[in-house]
Tab-separated table of C-alpha atoms in Angstrom:
chain	number	residue	atom	x	y	z
A	28	MET	CA	23.851	8.146	-6.855
A	29	ALA	CA	20.610	8.474	-8.823
A	30	VAL	CA	17.314	6.970	-7.720
A	31	THR	CA	16.222	4.474	-10.360
A	32	GLY	CA	13.207	2.844	-8.724
A	33	ALA	CA	10.809	3.192	-5.817
A	34	VAL	CA	8.692	0.835	-3.754
A	35	VAL	CA	5.674	2.593	-2.287
A	36	VAL	CA	4.323	1.391	1.069
A	37	THR	CA	0.844	2.213	2.322
A	38	THR	CA	-1.823	1.145	4.751
A	39	PRO	CA	-5.375	0.543	3.541
A	40	SER	CA	-6.572	3.834	5.083
A	41	LEU	CA	-7.870	6.341	2.578
A	42	VAL	CA	-5.563	9.085	3.895
A	43	ALA	CA	-2.454	6.919	3.366
A	44	VAL	CA	-3.634	5.838	-0.078
A	45	ALA	CA	-4.079	9.493	-1.084
A	46	ASP	CA	-0.412	10.062	-0.193
A	47	VAL	CA	0.584	7.006	-2.248
A	48	ARG	CA	-1.234	8.369	-5.282
A	49	LYS	CA	0.673	11.641	-4.933
A	50	ALA	CA	3.955	9.751	-4.531
A	51	ILE	CA	3.353	7.653	-7.654
A	52	GLU	CA	2.534	10.777	-9.648
A	53	MET	CA	5.651	12.552	-8.324
A	54	PHE	CA	7.937	9.627	-9.179
A	55	ARG	CA	6.500	9.535	-12.680
A	56	GLN	CA	7.144	13.258	-13.136
A	57	VAL	CA	10.831	12.804	-12.274
A	58	ASN	CA	11.158	9.609	-14.345
A	59	VAL	CA	11.658	7.207	-11.425
A	60	GLU	CA	10.111	3.801	-12.039
A	61	VAL	CA	7.570	2.717	-9.416
A	62	LEU	CA	8.499	-0.906	-8.803
A	63	GLY	CA	5.311	-1.671	-6.911
A	64	VAL	CA	3.044	-1.156	-3.922
A	65	VAL	CA	3.177	-2.919	-0.558
A	66	GLU	CA	0.186	-2.703	1.756
A	67	ASN	CA	1.095	-2.797	5.455
A	68	MET	CA	-1.498	-3.506	8.158
A	69	SER	CA	-3.851	-5.128	5.649
A	70	THR	CA	-5.464	-7.063	8.510
A	71	PHE	CA	-4.940	-7.405	12.239
A	72	CYS	CA	-4.736	-10.865	13.757
A	73	VAL	CA	-4.999	-11.678	17.456
A	74	ARG	CA	-3.230	-14.993	17.946
A	75	ILE	CA	-5.169	-15.976	21.091
A	76	ALA	CA	-8.587	-15.662	19.520
A	77	GLY	CA	-7.390	-16.648	16.058
A	78	ARG	CA	-9.572	-13.975	14.544
A	79	ARG	CA	-8.732	-11.398	11.887
A	80	TRP	CA	-10.044	-7.848	11.973
A	81	ILE	CA	-10.096	-5.340	9.175
A	82	PHE	CA	-10.071	-1.873	10.679
A	83	LEU	CA	-8.401	0.397	8.112
A	84	GLY	CA	-10.124	-0.698	4.920
A	85	THR	CA	-9.866	-3.533	2.449
A	86	ALA	CA	-7.275	-3.824	-0.337
A	87	GLU	CA	-7.017	-0.076	-0.938
A	88	GLY	CA	-3.309	-0.473	-1.748
A	89	THR	CA	-4.135	-3.138	-4.312
A	90	LYS	CA	-6.870	-1.016	-5.858
A	91	THR	CA	-4.472	1.923	-6.150
A	92	ALA	CA	-1.722	-0.204	-7.714
A	93	VAL	CA	-4.146	-1.562	-10.299
A	94	ALA	CA	-5.475	1.929	-11.066
A	95	TYR	CA	-1.928	3.202	-11.686
A	96	GLY	CA	-0.755	0.092	-13.524
A	97	VAL	CA	1.997	-0.864	-11.077
A	98	PRO	CA	2.570	-4.301	-9.498
A	99	VAL	CA	1.231	-5.273	-6.099
A	100	LEU	CA	4.269	-6.592	-4.265
A	101	GLY	CA	2.407	-7.862	-1.224
A	102	GLU	CA	0.185	-7.335	1.774
A	103	ILE	CA	1.582	-7.489	5.295
A	104	GLU	CA	-0.650	-8.629	8.127
A	105	ASN	CA	-0.051	-7.393	11.636
């Protein structure tokens, strides 16, 4: 069975985003369509305090998707 599409998942950390860039470039080289980028751990929410913390970066997955011309499929909060 051939791979026809890929969803790339990242965190906003710069190290993870560097791996996503390499993955997108690799998929393009082997003619696999990148269906989009999902950013996991975009923010961290503590339910008791009701506060949100950003500790890995801000929207780096979105910035990468835009730079490579692929859709942003979503951001997942933890």
